[in-house]
Structures are given as structure tokens and as C-alpha cells.
Short mmCIF file of C-alpha atoms (C1' of nucleotides) in Angstrom, two decimals:
data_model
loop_
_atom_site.label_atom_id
_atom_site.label_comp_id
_atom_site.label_asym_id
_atom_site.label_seq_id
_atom_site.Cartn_x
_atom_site.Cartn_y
_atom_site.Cartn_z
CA UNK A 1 199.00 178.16 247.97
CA UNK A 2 200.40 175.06 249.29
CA UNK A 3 203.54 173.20 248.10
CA UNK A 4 202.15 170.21 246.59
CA UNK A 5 199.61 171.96 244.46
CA UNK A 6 202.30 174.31 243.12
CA UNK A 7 204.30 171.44 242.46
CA UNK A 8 201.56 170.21 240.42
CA UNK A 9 200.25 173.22 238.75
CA UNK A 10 203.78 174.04 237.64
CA UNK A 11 204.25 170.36 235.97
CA UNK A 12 201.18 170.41 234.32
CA UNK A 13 201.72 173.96 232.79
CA UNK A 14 205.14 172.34 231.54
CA UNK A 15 203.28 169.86 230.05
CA UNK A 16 201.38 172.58 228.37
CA UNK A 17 203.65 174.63 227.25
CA UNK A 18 205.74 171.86 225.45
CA UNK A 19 203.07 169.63 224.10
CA UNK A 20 204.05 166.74 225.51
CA UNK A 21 202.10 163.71 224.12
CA UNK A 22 200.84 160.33 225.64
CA UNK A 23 203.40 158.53 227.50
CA UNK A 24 206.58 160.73 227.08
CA UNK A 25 208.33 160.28 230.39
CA UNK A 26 208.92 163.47 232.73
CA UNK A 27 211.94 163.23 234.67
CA UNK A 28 212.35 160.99 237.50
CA UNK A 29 211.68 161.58 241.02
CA UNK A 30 214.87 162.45 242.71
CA UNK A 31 214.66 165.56 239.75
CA UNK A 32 211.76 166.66 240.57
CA UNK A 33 212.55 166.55 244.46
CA UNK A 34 215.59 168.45 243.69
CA UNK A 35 213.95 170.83 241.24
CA UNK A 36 211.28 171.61 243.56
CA UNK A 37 213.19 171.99 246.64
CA UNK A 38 210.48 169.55 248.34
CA UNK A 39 211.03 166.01 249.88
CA UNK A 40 209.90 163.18 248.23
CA UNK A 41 206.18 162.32 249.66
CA UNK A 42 205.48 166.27 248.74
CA UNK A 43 206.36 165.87 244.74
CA UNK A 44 204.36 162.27 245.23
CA UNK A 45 201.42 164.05 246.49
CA UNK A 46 201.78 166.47 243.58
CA UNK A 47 202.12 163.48 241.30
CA UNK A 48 199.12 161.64 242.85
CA UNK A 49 196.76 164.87 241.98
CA UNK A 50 197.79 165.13 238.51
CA UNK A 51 197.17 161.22 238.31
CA UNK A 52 193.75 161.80 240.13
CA UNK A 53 192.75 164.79 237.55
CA UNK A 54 193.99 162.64 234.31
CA UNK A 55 197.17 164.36 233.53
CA UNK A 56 200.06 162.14 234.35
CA UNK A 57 200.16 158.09 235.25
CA UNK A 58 202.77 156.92 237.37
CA UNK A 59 204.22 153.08 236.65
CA UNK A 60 206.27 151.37 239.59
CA UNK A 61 209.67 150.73 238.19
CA UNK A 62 210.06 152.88 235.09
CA UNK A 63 208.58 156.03 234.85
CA UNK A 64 206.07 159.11 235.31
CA UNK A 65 204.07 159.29 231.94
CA UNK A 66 202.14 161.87 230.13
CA UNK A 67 198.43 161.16 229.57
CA UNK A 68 195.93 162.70 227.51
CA UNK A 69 193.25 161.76 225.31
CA UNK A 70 193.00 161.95 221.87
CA UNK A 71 188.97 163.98 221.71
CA UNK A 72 188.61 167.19 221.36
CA UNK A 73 185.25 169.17 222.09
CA UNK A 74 183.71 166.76 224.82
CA UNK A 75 182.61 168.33 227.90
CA UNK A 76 184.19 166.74 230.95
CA UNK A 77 182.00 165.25 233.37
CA UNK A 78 184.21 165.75 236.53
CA UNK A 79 185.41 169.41 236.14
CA UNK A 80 182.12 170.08 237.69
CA UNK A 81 180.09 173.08 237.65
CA UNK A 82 181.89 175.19 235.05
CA UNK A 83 182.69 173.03 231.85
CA UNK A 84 184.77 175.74 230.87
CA UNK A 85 187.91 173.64 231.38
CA UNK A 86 187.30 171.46 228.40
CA UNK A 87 185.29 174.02 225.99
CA UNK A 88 188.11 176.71 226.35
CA UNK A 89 187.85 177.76 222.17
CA UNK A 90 184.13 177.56 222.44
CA UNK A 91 182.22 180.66 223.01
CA UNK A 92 179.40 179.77 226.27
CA UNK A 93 176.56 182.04 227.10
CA UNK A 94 173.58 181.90 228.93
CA UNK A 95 169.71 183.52 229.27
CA UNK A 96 168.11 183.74 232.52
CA UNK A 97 164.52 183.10 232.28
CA UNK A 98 163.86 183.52 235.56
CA UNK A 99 165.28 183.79 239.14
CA UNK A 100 163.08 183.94 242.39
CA UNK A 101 162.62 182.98 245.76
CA UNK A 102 160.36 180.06 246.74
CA UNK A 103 159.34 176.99 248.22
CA UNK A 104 161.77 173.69 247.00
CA UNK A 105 159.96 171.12 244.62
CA UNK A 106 159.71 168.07 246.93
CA UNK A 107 162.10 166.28 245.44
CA UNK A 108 164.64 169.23 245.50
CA UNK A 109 163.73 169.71 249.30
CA UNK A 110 164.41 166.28 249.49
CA UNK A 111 168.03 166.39 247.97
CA UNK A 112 168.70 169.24 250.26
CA UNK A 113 167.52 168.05 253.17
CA UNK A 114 164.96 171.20 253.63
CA UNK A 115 161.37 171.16 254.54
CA UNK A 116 159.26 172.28 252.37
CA UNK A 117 158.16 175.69 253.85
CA UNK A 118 162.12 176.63 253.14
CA UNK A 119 162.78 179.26 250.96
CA UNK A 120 165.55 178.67 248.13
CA UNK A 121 166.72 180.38 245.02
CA UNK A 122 165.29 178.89 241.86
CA UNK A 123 166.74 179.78 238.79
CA UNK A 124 166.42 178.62 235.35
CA UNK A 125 168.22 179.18 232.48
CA UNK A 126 169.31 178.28 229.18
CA UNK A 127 172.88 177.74 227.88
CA UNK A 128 174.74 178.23 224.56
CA UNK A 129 177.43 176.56 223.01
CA UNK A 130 179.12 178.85 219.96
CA UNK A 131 175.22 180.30 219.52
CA UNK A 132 173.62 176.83 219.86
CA UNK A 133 171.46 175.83 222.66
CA UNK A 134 173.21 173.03 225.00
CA UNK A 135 170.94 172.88 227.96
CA UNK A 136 168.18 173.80 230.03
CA UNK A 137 169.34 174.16 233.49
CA UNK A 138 167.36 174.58 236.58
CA UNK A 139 168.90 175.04 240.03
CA UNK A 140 167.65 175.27 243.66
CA UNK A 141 169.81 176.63 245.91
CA UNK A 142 169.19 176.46 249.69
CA UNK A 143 168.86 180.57 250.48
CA UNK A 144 169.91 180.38 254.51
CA UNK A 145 173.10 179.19 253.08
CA UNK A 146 173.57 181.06 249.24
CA UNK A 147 171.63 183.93 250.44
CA UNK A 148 171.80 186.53 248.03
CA UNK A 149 171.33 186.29 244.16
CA UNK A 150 170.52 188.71 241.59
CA UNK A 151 170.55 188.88 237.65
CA UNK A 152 174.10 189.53 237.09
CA UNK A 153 175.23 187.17 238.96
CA UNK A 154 173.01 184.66 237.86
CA UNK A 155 173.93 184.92 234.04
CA UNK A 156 177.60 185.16 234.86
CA UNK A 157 179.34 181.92 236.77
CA UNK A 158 177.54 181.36 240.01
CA UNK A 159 179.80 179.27 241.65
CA UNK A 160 182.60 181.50 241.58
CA UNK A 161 180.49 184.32 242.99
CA UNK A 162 179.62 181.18 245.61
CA UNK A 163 183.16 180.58 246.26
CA UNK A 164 184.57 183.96 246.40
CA UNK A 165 181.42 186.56 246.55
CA UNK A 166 180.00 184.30 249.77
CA UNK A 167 183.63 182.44 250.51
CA UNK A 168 181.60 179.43 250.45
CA UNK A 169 184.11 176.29 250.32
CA UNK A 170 182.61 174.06 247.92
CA UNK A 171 182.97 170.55 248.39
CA UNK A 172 181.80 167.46 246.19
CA UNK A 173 178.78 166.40 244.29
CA UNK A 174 176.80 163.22 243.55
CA UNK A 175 175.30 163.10 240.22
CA UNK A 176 172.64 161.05 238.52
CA UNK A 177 172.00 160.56 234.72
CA UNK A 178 168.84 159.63 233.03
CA UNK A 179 168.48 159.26 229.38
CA UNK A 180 165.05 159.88 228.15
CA UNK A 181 162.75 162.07 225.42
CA UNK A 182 162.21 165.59 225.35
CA UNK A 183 159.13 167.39 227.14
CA UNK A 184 157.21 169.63 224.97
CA UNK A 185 158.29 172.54 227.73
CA UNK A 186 161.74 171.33 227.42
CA UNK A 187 162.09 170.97 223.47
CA UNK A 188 160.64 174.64 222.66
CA UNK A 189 163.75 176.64 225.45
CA UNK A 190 166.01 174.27 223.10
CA UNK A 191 164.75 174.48 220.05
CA UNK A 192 163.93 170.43 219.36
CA UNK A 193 161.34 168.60 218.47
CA UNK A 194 159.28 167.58 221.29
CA UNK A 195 160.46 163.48 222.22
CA UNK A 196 163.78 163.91 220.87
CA UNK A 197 166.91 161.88 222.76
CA UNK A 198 167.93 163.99 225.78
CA UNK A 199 170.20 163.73 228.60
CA UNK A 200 168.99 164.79 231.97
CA UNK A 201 172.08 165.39 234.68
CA UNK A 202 170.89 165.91 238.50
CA UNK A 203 173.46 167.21 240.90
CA UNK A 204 173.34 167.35 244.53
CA UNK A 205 176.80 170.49 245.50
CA UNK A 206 177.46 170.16 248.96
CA UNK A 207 180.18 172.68 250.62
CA UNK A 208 183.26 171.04 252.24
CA UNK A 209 182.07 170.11 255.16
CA UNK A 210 178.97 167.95 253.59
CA UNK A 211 175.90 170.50 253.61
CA UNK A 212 174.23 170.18 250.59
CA UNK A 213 173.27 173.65 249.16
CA UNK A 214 172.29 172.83 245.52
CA UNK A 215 170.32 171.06 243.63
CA UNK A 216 170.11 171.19 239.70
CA UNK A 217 168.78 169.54 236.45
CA UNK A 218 170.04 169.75 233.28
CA UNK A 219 168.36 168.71 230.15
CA UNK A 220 171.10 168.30 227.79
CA UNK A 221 170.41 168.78 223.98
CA UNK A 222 171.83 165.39 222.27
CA UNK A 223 173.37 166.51 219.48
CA UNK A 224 175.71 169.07 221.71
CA UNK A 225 175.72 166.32 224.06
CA UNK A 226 179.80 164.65 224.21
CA UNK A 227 180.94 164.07 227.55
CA UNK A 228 184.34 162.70 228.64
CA UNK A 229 185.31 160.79 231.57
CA UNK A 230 188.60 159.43 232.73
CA UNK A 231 188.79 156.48 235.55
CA UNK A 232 191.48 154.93 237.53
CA UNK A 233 190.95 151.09 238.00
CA UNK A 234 193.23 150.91 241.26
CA UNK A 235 189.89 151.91 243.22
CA UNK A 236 189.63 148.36 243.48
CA UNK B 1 197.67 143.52 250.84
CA UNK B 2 199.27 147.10 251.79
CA UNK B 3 198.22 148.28 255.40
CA UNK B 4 196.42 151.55 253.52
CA UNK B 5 194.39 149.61 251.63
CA UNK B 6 193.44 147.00 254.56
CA UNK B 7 192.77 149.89 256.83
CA UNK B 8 190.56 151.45 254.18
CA UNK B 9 188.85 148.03 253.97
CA UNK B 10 188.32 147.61 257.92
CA UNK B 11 186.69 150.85 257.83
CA UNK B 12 184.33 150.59 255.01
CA UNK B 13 183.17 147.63 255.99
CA UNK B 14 182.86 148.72 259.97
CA UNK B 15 180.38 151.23 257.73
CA UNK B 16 178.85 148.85 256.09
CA UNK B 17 178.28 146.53 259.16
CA UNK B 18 176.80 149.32 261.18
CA UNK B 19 174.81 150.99 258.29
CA UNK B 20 176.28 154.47 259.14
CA UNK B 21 174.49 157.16 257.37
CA UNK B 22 175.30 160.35 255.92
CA UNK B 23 177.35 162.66 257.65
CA UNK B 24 177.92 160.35 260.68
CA UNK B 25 181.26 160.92 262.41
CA UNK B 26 184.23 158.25 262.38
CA UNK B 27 186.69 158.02 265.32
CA UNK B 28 189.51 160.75 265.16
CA UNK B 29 192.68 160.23 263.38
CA UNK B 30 194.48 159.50 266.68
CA UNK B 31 192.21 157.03 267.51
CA UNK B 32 192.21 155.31 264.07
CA UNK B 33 196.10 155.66 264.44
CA UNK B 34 196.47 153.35 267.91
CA UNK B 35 193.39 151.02 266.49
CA UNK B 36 195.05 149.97 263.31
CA UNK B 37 199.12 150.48 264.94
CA UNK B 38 199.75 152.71 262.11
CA UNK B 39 201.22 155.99 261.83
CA UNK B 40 199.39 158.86 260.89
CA UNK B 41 200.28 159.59 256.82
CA UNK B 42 199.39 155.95 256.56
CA UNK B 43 195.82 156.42 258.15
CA UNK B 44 195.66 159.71 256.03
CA UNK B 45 196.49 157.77 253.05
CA UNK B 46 193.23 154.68 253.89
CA UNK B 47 191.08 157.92 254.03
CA UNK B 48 192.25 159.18 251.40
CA UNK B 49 191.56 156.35 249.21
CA UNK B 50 187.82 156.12 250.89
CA UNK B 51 187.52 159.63 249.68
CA UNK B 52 188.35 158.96 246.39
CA UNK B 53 185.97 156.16 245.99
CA UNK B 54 183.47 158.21 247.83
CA UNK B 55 182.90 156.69 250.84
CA UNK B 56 183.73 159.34 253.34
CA UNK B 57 184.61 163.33 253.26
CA UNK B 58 186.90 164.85 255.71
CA UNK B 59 186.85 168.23 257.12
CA UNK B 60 189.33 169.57 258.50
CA UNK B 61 189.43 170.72 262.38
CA UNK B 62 186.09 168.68 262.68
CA UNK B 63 186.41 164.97 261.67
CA UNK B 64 185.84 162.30 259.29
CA UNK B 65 182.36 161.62 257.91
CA UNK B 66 180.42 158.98 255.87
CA UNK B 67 179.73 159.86 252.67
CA UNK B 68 176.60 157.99 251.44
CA UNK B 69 174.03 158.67 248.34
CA UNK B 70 170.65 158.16 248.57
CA UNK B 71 169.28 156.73 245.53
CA UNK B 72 169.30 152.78 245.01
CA UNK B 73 169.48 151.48 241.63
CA UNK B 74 172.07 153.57 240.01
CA UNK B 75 175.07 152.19 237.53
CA UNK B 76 178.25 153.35 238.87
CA UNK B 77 179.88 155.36 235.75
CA UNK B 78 183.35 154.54 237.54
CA UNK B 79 183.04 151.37 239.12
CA UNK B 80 184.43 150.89 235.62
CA UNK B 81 183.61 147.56 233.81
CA UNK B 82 181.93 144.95 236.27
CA UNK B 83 178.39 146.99 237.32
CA UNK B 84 178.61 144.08 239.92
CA UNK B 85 179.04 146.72 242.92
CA UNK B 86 175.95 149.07 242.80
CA UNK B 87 173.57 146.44 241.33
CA UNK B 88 174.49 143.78 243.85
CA UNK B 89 170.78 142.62 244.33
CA UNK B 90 170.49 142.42 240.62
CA UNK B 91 170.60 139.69 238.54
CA UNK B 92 173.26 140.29 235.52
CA UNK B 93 173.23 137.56 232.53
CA UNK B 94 175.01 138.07 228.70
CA UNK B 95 174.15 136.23 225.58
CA UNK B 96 177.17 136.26 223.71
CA UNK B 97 176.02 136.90 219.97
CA UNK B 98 179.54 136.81 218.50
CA UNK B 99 183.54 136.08 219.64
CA UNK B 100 186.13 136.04 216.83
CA UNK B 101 189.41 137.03 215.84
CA UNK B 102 189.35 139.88 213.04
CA UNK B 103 190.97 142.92 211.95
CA UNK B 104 189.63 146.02 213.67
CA UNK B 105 187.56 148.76 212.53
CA UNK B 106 189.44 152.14 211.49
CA UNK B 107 187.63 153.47 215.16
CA UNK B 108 189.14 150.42 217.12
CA UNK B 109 193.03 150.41 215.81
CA UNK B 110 192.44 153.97 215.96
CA UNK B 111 191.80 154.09 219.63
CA UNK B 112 193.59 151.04 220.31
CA UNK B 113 197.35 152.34 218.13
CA UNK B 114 196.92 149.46 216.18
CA UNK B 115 197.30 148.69 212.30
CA UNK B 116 194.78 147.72 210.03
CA UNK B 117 196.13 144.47 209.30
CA UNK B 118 196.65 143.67 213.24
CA UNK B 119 194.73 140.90 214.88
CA UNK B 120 191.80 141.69 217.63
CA UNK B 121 189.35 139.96 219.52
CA UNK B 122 186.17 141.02 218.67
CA UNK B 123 183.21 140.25 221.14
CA UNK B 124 179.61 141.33 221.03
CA UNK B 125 177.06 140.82 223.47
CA UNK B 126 173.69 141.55 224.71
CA UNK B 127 173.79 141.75 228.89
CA UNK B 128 170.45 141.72 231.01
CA UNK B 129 169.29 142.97 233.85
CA UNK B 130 166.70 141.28 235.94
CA UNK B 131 165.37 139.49 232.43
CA UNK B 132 165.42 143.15 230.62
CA UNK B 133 167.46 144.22 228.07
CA UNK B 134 170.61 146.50 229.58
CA UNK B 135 172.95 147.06 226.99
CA UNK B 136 174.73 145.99 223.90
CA UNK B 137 178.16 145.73 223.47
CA UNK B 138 181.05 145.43 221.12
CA UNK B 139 184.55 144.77 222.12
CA UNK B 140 188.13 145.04 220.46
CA UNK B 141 190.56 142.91 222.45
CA UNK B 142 194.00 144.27 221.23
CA UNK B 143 195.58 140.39 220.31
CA UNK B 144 198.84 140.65 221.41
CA UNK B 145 198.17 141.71 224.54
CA UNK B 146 195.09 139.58 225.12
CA UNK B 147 196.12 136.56 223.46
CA UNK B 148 193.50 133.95 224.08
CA UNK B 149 189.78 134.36 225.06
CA UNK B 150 186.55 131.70 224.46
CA UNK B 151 182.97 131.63 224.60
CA UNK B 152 183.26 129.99 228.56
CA UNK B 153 185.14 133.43 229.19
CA UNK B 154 183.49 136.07 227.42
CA UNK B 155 180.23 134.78 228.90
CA UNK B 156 181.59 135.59 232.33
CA UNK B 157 183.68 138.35 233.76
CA UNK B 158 186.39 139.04 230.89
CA UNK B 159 188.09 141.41 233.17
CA UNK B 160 188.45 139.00 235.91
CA UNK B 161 190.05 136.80 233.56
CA UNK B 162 192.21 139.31 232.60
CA UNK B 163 193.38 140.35 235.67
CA UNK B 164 193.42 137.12 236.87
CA UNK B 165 194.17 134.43 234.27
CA UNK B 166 196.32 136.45 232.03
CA UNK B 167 198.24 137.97 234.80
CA UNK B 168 197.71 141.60 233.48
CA UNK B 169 197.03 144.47 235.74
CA UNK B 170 194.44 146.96 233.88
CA UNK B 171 195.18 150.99 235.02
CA UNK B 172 192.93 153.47 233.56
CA UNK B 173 190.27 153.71 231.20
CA UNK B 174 189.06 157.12 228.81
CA UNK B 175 185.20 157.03 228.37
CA UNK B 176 183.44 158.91 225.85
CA UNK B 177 179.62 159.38 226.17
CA UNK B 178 176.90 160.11 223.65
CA UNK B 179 173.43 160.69 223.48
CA UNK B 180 171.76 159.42 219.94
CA UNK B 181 168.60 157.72 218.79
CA UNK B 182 168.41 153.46 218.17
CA UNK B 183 169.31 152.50 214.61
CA UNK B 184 167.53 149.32 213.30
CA UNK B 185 170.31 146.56 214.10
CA UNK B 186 170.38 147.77 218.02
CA UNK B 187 166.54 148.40 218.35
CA UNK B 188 166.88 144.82 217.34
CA UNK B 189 169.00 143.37 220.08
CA UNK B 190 167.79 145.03 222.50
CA UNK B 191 163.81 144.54 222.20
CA UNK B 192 163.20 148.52 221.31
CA UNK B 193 161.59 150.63 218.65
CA UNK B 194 164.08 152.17 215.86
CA UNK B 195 164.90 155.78 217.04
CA UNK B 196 164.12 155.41 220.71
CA UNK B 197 166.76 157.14 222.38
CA UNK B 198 169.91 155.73 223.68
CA UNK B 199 173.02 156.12 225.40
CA UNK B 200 176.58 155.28 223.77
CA UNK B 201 179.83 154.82 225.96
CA UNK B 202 182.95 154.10 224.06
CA UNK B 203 185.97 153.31 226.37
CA UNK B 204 189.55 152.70 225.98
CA UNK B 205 190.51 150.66 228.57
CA UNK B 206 194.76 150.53 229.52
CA UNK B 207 196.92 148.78 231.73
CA UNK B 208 199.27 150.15 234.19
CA UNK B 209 202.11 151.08 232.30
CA UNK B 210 199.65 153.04 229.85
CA UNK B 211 199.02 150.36 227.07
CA UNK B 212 195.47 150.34 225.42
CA UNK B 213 193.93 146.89 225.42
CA UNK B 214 190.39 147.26 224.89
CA UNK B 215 188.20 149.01 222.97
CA UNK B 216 184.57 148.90 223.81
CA UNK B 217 181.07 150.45 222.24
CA UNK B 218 178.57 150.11 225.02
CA UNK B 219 174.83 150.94 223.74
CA UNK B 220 172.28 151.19 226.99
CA UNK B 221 168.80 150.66 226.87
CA UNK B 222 167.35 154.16 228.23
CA UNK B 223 164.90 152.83 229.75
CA UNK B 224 167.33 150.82 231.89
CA UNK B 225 169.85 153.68 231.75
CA UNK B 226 170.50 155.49 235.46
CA UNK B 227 174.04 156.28 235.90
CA UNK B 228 175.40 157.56 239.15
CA UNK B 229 178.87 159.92 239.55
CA UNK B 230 180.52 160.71 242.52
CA UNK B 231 182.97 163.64 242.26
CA UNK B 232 185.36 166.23 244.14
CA UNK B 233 185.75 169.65 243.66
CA UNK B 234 189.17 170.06 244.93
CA UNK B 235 190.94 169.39 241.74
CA UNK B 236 190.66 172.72 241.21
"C1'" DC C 1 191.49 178.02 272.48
"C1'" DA C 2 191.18 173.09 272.50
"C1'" DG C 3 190.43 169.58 269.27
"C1'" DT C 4 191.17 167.88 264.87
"C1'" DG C 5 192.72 167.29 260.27
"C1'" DG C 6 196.50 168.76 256.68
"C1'" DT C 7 201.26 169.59 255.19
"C1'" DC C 8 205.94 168.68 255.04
"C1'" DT C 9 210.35 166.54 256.08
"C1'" DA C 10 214.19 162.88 256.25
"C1'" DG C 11 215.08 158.52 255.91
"C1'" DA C 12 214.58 153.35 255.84
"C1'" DC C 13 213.04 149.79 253.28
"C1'" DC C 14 210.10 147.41 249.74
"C1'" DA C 15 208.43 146.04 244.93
"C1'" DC C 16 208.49 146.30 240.32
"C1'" DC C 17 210.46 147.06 235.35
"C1'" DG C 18 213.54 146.41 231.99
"C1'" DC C 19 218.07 145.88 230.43
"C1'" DC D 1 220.88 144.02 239.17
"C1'" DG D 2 220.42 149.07 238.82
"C1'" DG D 3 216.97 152.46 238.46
"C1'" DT D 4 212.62 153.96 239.78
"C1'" DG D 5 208.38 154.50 242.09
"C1'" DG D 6 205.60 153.07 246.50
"C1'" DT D 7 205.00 152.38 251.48
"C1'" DC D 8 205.63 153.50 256.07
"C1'" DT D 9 207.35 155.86 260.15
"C1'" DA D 10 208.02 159.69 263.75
"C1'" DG D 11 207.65 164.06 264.53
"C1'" DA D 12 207.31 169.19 263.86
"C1'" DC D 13 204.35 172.57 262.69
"C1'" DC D 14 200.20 174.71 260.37
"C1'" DA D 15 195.11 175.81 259.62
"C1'" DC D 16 190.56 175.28 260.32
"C1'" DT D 17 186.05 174.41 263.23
"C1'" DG D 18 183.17 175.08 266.76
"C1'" DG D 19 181.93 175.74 271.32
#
DNA sequence: CAGTGGTCTAGACCACCGC
DNA sequence: CGGTGGTCTAGACCACTGG
């Protein structure tokens, strides 16, 4: 594991640990970089991840500062693939209604750049929240480059099998939201009325070095539906 | 301007100019280094930025490689406040329905650490997109902080002026979305049927050294309502 | 194994905040 | 004006990709 992410994981576990709250300072720099035994860009790398993932924000002049937010039970938008982060007391299964080879939809070929005579993995399935249905999830995945999937896998996390079954590096995602009403096909797997609110998420995964290799929709039952989102203005 | 961030410009817009697509490769690093007279951390740190804002993805021992999404159309969920960037060719207007000074709701002072008896600005609008209904939105301007605002403003850019005519330099923002159904008053402003679904984002918006200033209730129009997300799985 | 990006250091100097 | 974070450099060395 490299320095700087050490450095980080370490300062947000103290964070953790003592409960800090919004805006209580950490120490200063020349601290850390004697703390850490690392020179100064290293702890500001460190510093700059936390600040990219929401934990800490940095102010020229005064001070590294706590942040959190106040919500609890929102599911966070960025830690992709795997709410888990945000959900950690709730209890998250899933049923797999079905998982086969076949050809891509055309628009899923089209999101992973295959032709339609491609063979992917198409799996669908249908996730709880603490015994309640959340979503209806299906997912392409491009087989010549996730090419093996079976049941178990399937119903546990696949993107850890992904990253550490098939050492796949995985590297970063667009996503597109629609709001709109609930199919009749999509209201009976979760249990609505048929043109109830709904939430549909499509994701495009690509690895590291920018091959897509899945596509998925998510149909998102409203009233489980809370997502949280943190931004950084200095983007421009 | 800091040499990162006019680096990062120069090469987004050398992007831009020559429409690079997907996956196309930028000069190497040592290249970009004796182009722009800058040494290498500092190139590392324009790319950096470009990969936060999603403009590129680098892989290491190959190169550096445009990062582009496909679909046109698309609200930028973190090209926070001011659309303006994805919707370019659109044409954005606001009717401002109401602009006063008040005391908050328990949700705004709340979100904003504010008393019940402390002063905000309190805007409401209605913003349109190409003549249709977008959005609807309610604002808490923390008073002290934002201390003067009128109708010429708040039917413009009210972060521009806040950036800009107040001097203040905005940080980082906590949104919080939900998925829900129109109740009578909003079906109202925005041209829809009563219960037609909808989209809520509530955002605390802060400056740099951490202070809330603004709390907002954004209610979209789903028919108008295609967000777009960029993110990256290396936080973990 | 050559090419290319990523990490880390030490140190100089700059820019901002708040007392 | 002292304290603190931010920028930038030069250079050593590491780690991954792809022919």
C-alpha cells in the first residue's frame, strides 16, 4: 500500500475513532509530516484524497477541518458499485432472477462499444434494503473481458469477485439519471403500483485503462430512494 | 491564475478545439513538461485536476487519454449551481416569484446553524429551459453572510454575484436527493398534474473555510429531469 | 525491456487568515 | 506579522503496459 493512502486511511480512522465533528481542526501540517515520517507534498496528497472523498477540507491560512454531513441513511452516489459504505447498519440482500449469456440490447452494445453478435453476461436481480425491495437491477457485462459468472457469485458482490476473482482494475464510471413512472414489469419485482415515481440510474464501469465492461440499469423504488452527494466548487 | 490550472486549461481546450474523442492519446508527460516549461508534479497536478473534472483518465505505463461521454443533453449533478456548462446550446430563463428577507424554516436554520429568530434571504423561482418548465426552487440566503441581494440579481446568476460582487469564495456543497410525487402548489408552478413524479435536491452550499450560506430545495420537472455523474473508483 | 506514468523527497517561495 | 496551507522545482526511484 502506498504512503499517501496510508497516510490517509490512518487520519480518517482517527477521525473515526474519536468522533470528531464538523470543522474541529486536526493538527497542522508540519505534525502530520513529522508524525508520518513523510515530506510535506506526501501528507498533502493524503490530505487532497480525504478532501476529494468528503472527509476533511483544507482552508489556506488556518487550518485542516473535519467535514461530515449531518444525514444518516442516504445512499451515496459516488461510492459506486457497492453502497455498502453508507448503509453499513442496514441489512442488503439480493435475488437473482436470472443470469445468462447473450446477445447485448442495442443500446447496451452501444454503451460498450460491442457489436451486436457479442456475447455478454446479463443478469438481473432484485435488491433489499432491511427486507424491503430497493431496486431492480439489470447488468450487461462484456463476457471476452468478465468471462466467467455463476450464481454465487452473482448474488454475492460482483465487483469484488471482478477486482480480485478476475484482478480486473476497475476504473471510473459515467452515470445517467432519469426520473420517470414505474413499468407494470418493473412495479410487480418491487412490489409498487404500476406508474409510481421511480428513479432509473444507468452506468457505463470501465476498467482503468478506459474499456468499458459494464453496463447497468437500476430502477430505484422512491420511497427507499435517498441519495447523497458531496461537491467541491474549486472545479471551476 | 496558477500554472496547474492554466496548463489544465490549454489542454482542455486544445481538446475541445480538435474535438478529440474518447480514448484518444495526449502527448507524454515529457512532452507536456518542455511544452508548458513546467516541471513534472506540476503537469501531474493540471492532469490531475482534468481527471477530477472528468476530462481525461491516465494509465499508467501507457499515456494520457480523453475522457468524453456520449450522451448530449444531460444536467451535470456537479457542475454544481450554474447548469450553464452542459446545456450550453440551451436557452435558461427564471421568473422570480418571490425575494424577501424572513426568518427561516426549522429545515433551513437547521441546515444552515442558524436560529430561529435569524434573518435569511429567501428566494423562489421557477427556471426554464428552452420555454419548458425545469425546476422550482427555494432558497435560504444565510443574512449575515449574504447581506444584500435584489430582484436585478436573483434574476441572474446569484452565484456569480456572490463570488464576484460580494467578494466571497464558495467551497463545497452537500446534496441530498429524493424521489417523490408533485403536491398541488408545485404541479402548479411548474405546468404538471398533482402526483406526477418528481425529483427533489436539497443542497447546503459552504464557502471555503466551511461556513454554510445557502440552503436550497430544488424541485425538477421529470420530464425535463436527465442528470449526468462522472465518477472514480479509486477512492477506494 | 523500453516507454510511460506514479510516488516521494527536500527545500524555496508564495498567499491567505486571523490575531 | 506569525502561522499555516499551496505551488513549484529537480531529481531519484518505482511500477505498470505493451510490443
Amino acid at each position: 500500500m502506498l504512503k499517501y493512502q496510508q497516510i490517509a486511511e490512518e487520519i480518517e480512522k482517527y477521525i473515526e475513532e474519536n468522533e470528531l465533528q464538523q470543522g474541529e481542526k486536526l493538527p497542522v501540517l508540519d505534525t502530520l509530516m513529522s508524525q508520518f515520517d513523510a515530506s510535506k507534498s506526501t501528507v498533502t496528497k493524503s490530505l487532497d484524497l480525504l478532501e476529494k472523498k468528503g472527509v476533511v477540507f483544507q482552508v489556506r491560512g488556518s487550518g485542516i477541518f473535519v467535514r461530515r454531513h449531518k444525514r444518516k441513511g442516504y445512499i451515496s452516489l459516488l461510492s459506486n458499485q457497492g453502497f455498502k459504505k453508507d448503509l453499513e447498519e442496514s441489512h442488503l440482500t439480493s435475488d437473482v432472477i436470472e443470469l445468462k449469456v447473450r446477445k447485448p440490447t442495442a443500446e447496451a452494445a452501444r454503451n460498450l462499444n460491442l457489436e451486436l453478435a457479442d456475447d455478454v453476461y446479463y443478469v438481473k436481480r432484485v435488491r433489499y434494503i432491511n427486507g424491503q425491495t430497493l431496486c431492480l437491477e439489470e447488468s450487461f457485462f462484456n463476457k471476452s473481458i468478465v468471462t466467467y459468472l455463476n450464481k454465487e457469485i452473482v448474488s454475492e458482490s460482483i465487483f469484488n469477485y471482478i477486482r480480485e476473482g478476475l484482478g480486473l482494475k476497475i476504473g471510473f464510471s459515467d452515470m445517467y439519471l432519469h426520473v420517470g413512472m414505474l413499468t407494470a414489469m418493473e412495479a410487480d419485482y418491487l412490489g409498487m403500483e404500476e406508474g409510481a415515481p421511480k428513479l432509473d440510474v444507468e452506468t457505463v464501469f470501465h476498467l482503468t485503462n478506459g474499456q468499458p465492461f459494464d453496463f447497468s440499469i437500476v430502477t430505484y423504488n422512491y420511497e427507499q430512494s435517498q441519495f447523497f452527494l458531496q461537491a467541491n466548487s474549486q472545479l471551476l
